[in-house]
Coordinates of C-alpha atoms and ligand atoms in Angstrom, one line a residue:
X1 CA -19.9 -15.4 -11.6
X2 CA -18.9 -19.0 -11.2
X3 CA -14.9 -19.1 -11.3
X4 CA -13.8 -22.2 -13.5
X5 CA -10.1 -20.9 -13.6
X6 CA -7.4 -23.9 -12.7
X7 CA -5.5 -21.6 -10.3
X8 CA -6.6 -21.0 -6.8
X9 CA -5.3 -20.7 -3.5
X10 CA -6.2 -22.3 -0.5
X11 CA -6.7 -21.4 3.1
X12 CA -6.7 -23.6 5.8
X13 CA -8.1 -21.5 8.2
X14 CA -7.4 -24.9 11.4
X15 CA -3.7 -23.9 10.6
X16 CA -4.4 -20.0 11.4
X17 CA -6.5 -21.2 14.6
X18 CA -3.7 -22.9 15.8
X19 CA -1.4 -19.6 14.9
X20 CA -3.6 -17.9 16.8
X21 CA -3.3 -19.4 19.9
X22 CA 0.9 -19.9 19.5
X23 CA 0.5 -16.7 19.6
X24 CA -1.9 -16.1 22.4
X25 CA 0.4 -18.9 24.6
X26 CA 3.4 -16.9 23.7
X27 CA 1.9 -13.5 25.2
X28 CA 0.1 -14.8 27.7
X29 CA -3.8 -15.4 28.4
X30 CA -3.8 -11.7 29.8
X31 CA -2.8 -9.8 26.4
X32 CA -5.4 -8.9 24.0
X33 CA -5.3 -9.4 20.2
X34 CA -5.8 -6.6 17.7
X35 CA -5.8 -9.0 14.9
X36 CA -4.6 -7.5 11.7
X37 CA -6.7 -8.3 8.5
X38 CA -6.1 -5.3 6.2
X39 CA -5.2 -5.9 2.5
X40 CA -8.3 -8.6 2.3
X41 CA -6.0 -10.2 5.3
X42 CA -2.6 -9.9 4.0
X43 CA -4.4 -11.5 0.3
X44 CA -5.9 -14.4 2.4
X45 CA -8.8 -13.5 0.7
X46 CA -12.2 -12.2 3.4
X47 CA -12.2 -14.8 6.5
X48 CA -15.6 -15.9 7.2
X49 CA -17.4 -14.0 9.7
X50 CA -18.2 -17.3 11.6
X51 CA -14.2 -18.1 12.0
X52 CA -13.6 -14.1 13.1
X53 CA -16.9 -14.0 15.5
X54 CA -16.2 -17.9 17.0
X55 CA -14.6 -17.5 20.0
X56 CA -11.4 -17.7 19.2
X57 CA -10.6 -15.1 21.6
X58 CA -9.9 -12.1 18.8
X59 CA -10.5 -9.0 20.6
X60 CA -10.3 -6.7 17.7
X61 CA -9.8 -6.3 13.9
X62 CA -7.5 -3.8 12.6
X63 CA -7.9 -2.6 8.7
X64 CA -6.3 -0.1 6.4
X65 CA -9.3 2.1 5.4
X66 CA -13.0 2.9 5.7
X67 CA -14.0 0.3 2.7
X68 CA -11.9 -2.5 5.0
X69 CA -14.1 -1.7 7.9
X70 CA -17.4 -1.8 6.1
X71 CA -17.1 -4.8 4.4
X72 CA -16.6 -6.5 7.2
X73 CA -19.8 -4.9 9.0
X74 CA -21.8 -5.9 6.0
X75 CA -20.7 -9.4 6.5
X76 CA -21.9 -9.5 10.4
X77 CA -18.3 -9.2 11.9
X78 CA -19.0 -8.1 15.2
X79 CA -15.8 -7.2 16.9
X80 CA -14.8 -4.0 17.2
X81 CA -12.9 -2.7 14.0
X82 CA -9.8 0.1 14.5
X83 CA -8.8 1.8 11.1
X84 CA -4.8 2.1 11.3
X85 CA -4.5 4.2 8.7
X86 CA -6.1 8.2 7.9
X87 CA -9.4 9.0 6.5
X88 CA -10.6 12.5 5.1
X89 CA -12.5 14.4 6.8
X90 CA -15.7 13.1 4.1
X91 CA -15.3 9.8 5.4
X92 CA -16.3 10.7 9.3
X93 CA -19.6 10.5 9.6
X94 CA -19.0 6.8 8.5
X95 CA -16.9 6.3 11.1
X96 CA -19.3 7.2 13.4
X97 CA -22.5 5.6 11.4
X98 CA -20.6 2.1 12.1
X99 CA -19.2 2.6 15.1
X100 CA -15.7 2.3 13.9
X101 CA -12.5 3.2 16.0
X102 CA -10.2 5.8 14.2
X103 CA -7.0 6.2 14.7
X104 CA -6.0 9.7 15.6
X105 CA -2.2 11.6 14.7
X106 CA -3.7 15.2 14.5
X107 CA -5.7 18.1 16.5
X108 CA -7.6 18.6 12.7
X109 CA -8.8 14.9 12.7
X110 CA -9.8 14.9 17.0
X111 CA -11.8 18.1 16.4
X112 CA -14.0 17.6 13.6
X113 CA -14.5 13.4 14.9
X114 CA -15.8 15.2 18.1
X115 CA -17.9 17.9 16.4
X116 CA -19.8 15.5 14.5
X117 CA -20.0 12.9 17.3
X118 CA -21.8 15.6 19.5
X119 CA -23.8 16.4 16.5
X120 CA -25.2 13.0 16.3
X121 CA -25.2 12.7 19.7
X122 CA -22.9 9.6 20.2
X123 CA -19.5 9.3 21.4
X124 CA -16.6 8.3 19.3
X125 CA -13.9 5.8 20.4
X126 CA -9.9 6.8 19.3
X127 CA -6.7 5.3 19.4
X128 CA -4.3 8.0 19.6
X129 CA -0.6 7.2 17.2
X130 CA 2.5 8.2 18.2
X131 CA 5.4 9.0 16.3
X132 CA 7.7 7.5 18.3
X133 CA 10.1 7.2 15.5
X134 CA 8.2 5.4 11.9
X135 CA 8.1 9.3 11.0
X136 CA 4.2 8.6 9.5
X137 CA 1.0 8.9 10.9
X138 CA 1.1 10.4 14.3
X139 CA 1.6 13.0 16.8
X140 CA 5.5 13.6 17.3
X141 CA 6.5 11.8 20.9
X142 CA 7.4 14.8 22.1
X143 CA 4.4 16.8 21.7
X144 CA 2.2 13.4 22.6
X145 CA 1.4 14.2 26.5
X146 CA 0.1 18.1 25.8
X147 CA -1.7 16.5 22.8
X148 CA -3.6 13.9 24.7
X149 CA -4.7 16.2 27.8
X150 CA -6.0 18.2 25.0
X151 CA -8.4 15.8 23.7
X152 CA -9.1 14.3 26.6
X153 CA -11.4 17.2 28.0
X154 CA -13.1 17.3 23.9
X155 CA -16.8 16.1 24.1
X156 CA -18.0 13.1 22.2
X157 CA -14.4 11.0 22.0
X158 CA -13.3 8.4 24.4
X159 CA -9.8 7.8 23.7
X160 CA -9.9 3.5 23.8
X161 CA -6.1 3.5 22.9
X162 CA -3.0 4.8 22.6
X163 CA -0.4 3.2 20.1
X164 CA 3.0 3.4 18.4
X165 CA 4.6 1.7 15.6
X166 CA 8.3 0.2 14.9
X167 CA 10.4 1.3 11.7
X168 CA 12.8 -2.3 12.2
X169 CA 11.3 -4.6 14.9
X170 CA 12.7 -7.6 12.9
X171 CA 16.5 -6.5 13.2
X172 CA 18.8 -8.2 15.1
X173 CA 20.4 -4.5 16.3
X174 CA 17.6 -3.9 18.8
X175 CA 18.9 -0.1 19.8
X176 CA 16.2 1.9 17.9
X177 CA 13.1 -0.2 18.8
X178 CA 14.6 -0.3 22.2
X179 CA 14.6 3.4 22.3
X180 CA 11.0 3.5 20.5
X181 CA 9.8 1.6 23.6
X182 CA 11.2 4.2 25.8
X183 CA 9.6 7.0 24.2
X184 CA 6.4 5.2 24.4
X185 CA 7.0 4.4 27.6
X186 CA 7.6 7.7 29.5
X187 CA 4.9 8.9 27.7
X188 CA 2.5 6.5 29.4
X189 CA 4.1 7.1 32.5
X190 CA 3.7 10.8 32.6
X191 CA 0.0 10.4 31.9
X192 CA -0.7 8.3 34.5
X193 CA 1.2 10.7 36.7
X194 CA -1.8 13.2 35.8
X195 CA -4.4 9.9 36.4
X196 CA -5.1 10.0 32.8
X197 CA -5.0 6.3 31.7
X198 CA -5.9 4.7 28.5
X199 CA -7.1 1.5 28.6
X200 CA -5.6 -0.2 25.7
X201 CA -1.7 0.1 24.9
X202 CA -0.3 -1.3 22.1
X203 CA 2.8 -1.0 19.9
X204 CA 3.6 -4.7 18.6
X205 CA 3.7 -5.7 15.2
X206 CA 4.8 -9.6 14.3
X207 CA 8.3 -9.1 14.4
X208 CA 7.8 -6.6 18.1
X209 CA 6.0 -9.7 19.4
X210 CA 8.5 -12.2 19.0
X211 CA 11.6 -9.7 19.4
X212 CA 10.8 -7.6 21.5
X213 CA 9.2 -8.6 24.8
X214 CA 8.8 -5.3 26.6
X215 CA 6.5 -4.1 23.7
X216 CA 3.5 -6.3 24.5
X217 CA 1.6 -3.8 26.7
X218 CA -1.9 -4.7 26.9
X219 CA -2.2 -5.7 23.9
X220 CA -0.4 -6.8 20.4
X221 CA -1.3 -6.6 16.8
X222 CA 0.1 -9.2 14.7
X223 CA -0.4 -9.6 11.1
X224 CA 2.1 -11.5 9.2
X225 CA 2.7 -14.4 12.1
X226 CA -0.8 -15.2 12.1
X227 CA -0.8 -16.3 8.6
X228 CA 2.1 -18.3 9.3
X229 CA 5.0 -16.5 8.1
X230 CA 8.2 -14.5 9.7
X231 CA 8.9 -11.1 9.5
X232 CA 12.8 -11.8 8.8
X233 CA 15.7 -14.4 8.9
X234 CA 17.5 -12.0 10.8
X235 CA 16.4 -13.4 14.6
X236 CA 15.8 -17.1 15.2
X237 CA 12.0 -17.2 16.6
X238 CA 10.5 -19.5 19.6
X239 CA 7.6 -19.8 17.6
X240 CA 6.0 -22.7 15.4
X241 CA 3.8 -21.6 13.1
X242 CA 2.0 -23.3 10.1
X243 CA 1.4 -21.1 7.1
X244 CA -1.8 -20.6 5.9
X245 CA -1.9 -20.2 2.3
X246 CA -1.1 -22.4 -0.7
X247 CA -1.0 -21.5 -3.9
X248 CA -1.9 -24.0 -6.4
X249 CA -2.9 -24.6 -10.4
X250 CA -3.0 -27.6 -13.2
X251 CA -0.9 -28.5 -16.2
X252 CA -2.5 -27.3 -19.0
X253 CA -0.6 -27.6 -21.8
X254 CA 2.7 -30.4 -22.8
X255 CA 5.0 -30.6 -25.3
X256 CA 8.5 -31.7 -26.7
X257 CA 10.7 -28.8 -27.9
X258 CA 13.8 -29.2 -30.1
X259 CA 17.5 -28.5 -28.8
X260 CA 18.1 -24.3 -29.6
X261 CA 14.3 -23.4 -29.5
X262 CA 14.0 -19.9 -27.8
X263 CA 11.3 -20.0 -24.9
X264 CA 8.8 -17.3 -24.5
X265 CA 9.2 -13.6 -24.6
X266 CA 12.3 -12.2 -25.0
X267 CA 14.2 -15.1 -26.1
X268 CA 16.0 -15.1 -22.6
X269 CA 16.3 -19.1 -22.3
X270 CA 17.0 -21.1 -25.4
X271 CA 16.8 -25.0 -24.6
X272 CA 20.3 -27.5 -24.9
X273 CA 18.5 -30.5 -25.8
X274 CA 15.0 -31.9 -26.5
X275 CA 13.1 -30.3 -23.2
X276 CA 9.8 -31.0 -22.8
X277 CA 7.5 -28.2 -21.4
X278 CA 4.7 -27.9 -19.5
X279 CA 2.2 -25.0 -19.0
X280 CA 0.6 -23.5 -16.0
X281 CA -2.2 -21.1 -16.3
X282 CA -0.5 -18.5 -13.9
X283 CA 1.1 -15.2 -14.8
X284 CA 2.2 -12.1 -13.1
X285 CA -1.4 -10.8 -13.6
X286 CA -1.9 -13.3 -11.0
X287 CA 0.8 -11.5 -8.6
X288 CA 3.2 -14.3 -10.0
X289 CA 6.0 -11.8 -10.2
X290 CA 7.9 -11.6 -13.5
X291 CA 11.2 -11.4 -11.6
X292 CA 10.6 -14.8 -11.4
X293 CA 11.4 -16.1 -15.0
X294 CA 14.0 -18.1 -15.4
X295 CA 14.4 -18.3 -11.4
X296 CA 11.5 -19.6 -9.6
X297 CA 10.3 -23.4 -9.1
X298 CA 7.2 -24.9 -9.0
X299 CA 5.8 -28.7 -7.5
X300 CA 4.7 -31.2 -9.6
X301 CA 4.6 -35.0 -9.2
X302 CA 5.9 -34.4 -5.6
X303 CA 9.6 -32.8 -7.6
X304 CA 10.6 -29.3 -7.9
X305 CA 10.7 -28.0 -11.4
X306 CA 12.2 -25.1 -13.1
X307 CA 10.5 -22.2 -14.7
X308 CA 12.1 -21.3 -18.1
X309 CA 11.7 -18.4 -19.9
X310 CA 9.7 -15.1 -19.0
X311 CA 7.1 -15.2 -17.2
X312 CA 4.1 -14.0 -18.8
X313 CA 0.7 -12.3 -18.1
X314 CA -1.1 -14.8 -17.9
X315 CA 1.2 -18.6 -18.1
X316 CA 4.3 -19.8 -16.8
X317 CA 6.5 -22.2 -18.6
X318 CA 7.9 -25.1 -17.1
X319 CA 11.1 -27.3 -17.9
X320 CA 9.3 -31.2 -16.8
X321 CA 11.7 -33.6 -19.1
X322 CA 12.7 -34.7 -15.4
X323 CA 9.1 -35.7 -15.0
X324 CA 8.1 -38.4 -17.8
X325 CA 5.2 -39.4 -16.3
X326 CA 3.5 -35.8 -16.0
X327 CA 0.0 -35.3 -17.8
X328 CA -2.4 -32.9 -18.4
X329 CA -4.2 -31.5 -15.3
X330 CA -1.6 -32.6 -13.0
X331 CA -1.9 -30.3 -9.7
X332 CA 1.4 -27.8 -9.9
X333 CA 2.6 -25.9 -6.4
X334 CA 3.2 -22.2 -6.3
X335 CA 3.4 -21.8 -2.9
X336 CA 3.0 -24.8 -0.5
X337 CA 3.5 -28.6 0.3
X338 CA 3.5 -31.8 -2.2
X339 CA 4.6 -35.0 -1.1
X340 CA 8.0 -33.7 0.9
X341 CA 8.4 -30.9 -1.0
X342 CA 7.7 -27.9 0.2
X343 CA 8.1 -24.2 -1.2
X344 CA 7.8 -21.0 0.8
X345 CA 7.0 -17.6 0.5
X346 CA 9.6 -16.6 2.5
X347 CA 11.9 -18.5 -0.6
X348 CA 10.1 -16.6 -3.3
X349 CA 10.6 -13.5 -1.4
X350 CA 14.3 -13.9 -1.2
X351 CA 14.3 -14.7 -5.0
X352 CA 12.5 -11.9 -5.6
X353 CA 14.5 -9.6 -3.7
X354 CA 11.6 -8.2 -1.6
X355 CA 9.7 -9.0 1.8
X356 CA 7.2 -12.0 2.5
X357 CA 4.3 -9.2 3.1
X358 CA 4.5 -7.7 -0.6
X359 CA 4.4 -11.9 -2.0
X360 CA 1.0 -12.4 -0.3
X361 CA -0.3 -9.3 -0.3
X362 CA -0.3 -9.1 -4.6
X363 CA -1.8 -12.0 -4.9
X364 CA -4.3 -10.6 -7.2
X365 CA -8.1 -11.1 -7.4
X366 CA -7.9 -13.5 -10.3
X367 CA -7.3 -16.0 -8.4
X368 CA -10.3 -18.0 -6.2
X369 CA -9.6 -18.4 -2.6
X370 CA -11.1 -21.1 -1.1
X371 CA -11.7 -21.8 2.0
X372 CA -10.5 -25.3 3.7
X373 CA -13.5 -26.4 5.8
X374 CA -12.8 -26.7 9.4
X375 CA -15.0 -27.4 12.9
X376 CA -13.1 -24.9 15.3
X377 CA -15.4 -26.7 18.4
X378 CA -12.9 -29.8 17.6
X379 CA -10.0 -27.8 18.8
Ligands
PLP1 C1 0.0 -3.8 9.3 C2 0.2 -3.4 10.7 C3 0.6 -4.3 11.7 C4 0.9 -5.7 11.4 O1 2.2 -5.9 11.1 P1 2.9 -7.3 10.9 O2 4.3 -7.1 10.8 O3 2.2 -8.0 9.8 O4 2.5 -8.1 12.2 C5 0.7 -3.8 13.0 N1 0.4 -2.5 13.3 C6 0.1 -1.6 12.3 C7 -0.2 -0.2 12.7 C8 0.0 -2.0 11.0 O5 -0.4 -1.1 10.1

């Protein structure tokens, strides 16, 4: 279906290229990526398989679930694709029909991956997760060195990896990642002392990469960085990034108001003067969260403008008698840069009261991503 609606949001995909590789410089050459792409890549929209497959130096993709991974075999992504997250046991033999890495946190899971594996004579690669204090998905720390020699001697796995994950890499109080590490750490240690060694290690996450240098390992998974935001205001970062996403619409709708007309549901702002408003065709069915009204602000004609009023399913009302020469169509900012102006998500988030990730991530389908067309061979 051709999609005709006003809103969209763009991707410049140069900006995450040149993410990438900040991050890549910061780490080193030597560290490998696990890039993270889950939630249709943090609601980027799907990356084209020629910008994941270039050489970019990705190493491998890391998604949420089974449908993640499959989409992006279907689409001719050929790096290797580790599911973070649990599967039932219905969804194995898809795991091993697309060569998929699982990630492992139970005996149940490990035996019935290397039953069928042998069954279908192939071998199945792991990562094994360690609880090494998230309290989700993985075997307790303690009980992570008995667990491993377990599986090690079980036919048709290859543990690829073993992995942990932080509960609050982004605080400035570093004493529980700190002691995360060290949990992780001995771990590794004692299974080398039995020459049992796994080739990848990881355990960063954005904020781990920037914070936490002794969590790199052999490798690193960053998510939110990549797509140019920070995981927190809490730690100043030796990072530039660029973000990746803009979120823009049109005008679609003017008029003049009289003083003491009520805007829009509710009643909740009633104008002080003759206000002229605009409309955008954006509402929180478009992940343009309602705890917005009456709060957020928008771009138009290089200015920032208020929103007035509650925010509505599917428009947004704008106070633009600061703006006489607006018209309809104008190009409004959601997210993103006009003229000098600039708004962020990490500003929404803070208006919102929540956390960049849950800004981009419900970014709903509605809206058309489009791709900004780059040549990565003109680095
Ligand atoms: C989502 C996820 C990440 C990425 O986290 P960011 O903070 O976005 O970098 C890393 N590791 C695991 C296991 C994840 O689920």
């Amino acid at each position: 279906m051709e999609r005709l609606n006003s809103s969209y949001i763009e991707i410049d995909l140069s900006s995450l290229y040149y993410n990438f590789w900040q991050i890549k410089k910061y780490v080193g050459e030597k560290t490998k990526i696990l890039m993270i792409v889950k939630s249709n890549a943090y609601g980027h929209g799907i990356l084209p398989s020629s910008f994941l497959n270039f050489k970019t130096g990705i190493d491998m993709l890391g998604v949420a679930n089974i449908e993640e991974a499959i989409n992006l075999c279907k689409r001719k992504v050929k790096l290797p694709i580790l599911i973070l997250s649990y599967i039932l046991p219905e969804e194995i033999p898809l795991v091993i029909k697309y060569n998929l890495r699982q990630t492992v946190g139970d005996w149940e899971m490990v035996k019935k991956l290397s039953e069928l594996a042998q069954k279908r004579k192939k071998k199945v690669k792991i990562h094994i997760k360690i609880d090494t204090g998230m309290g989700c998905i993985g075997i307790p720390y303690k009980e992570a060195v008995e667990f491993v020699r377990k599986v090690k001697v079980l036919k048709g796995i290859e543990i690829e990896g073993i992995f942990s994950h932080f509960a609050q890499a982004e605080k400035k109080n570093k004493f529980f990642s700190l002691k995360q590490i060290q949990r992780f750490k001995k771990i590794i240690q004692e299974l080398e002392n039995m020459q049992i060694k796994i080739s990848l290690r990881h355990m960063a996450n954005s904020a781990g990469i920037l914070n936490l240098q002794e969590s790199h390992f052999n490798m690193i998974r960053p998510g939110l960085i990549l797509y140019g935001l920070l995981p927190s205001n809490e730690v100043s970062y030796k990072i530039n990034l660029k973000p990746v996403l803009s979120l823009k619409t049109k005008i679609i709708y003017l008029k003049e108001v009289e003083k003491g007309q009520s805007i829009s549901y509710d009643r909740t702002y009633i104008t002080t003067k003759r206000t002229k408003i605009g409309i955008i065709p954006l509402g929180y069915a478009d992940g343009y969260r309602r705890d917005l009204s009456n709060k957020g602000e928008v771009l138009v004609c290089g200015r920032r403008v208020p929103v007035i009023g509650r925010i509505r399913m599917d428009q947004t009302i704008l106070n633009v008698t600061n703006i006489p020469e607006i018209k309809i169509g104008d190009e409004v900012v959601v997210i993103g840069q006009q003229g000098k102006e600039k708004i962020t998500v990490e500003e929404i988030a803070k208006k919102t009261n929540t956390i960049p990730y849950e800004i981009i991530c419900g970014l709903s389908s509605r809206i058309r991503r489009i791709n900004k067309e780059v040549d990565f061979k003109k680095k």
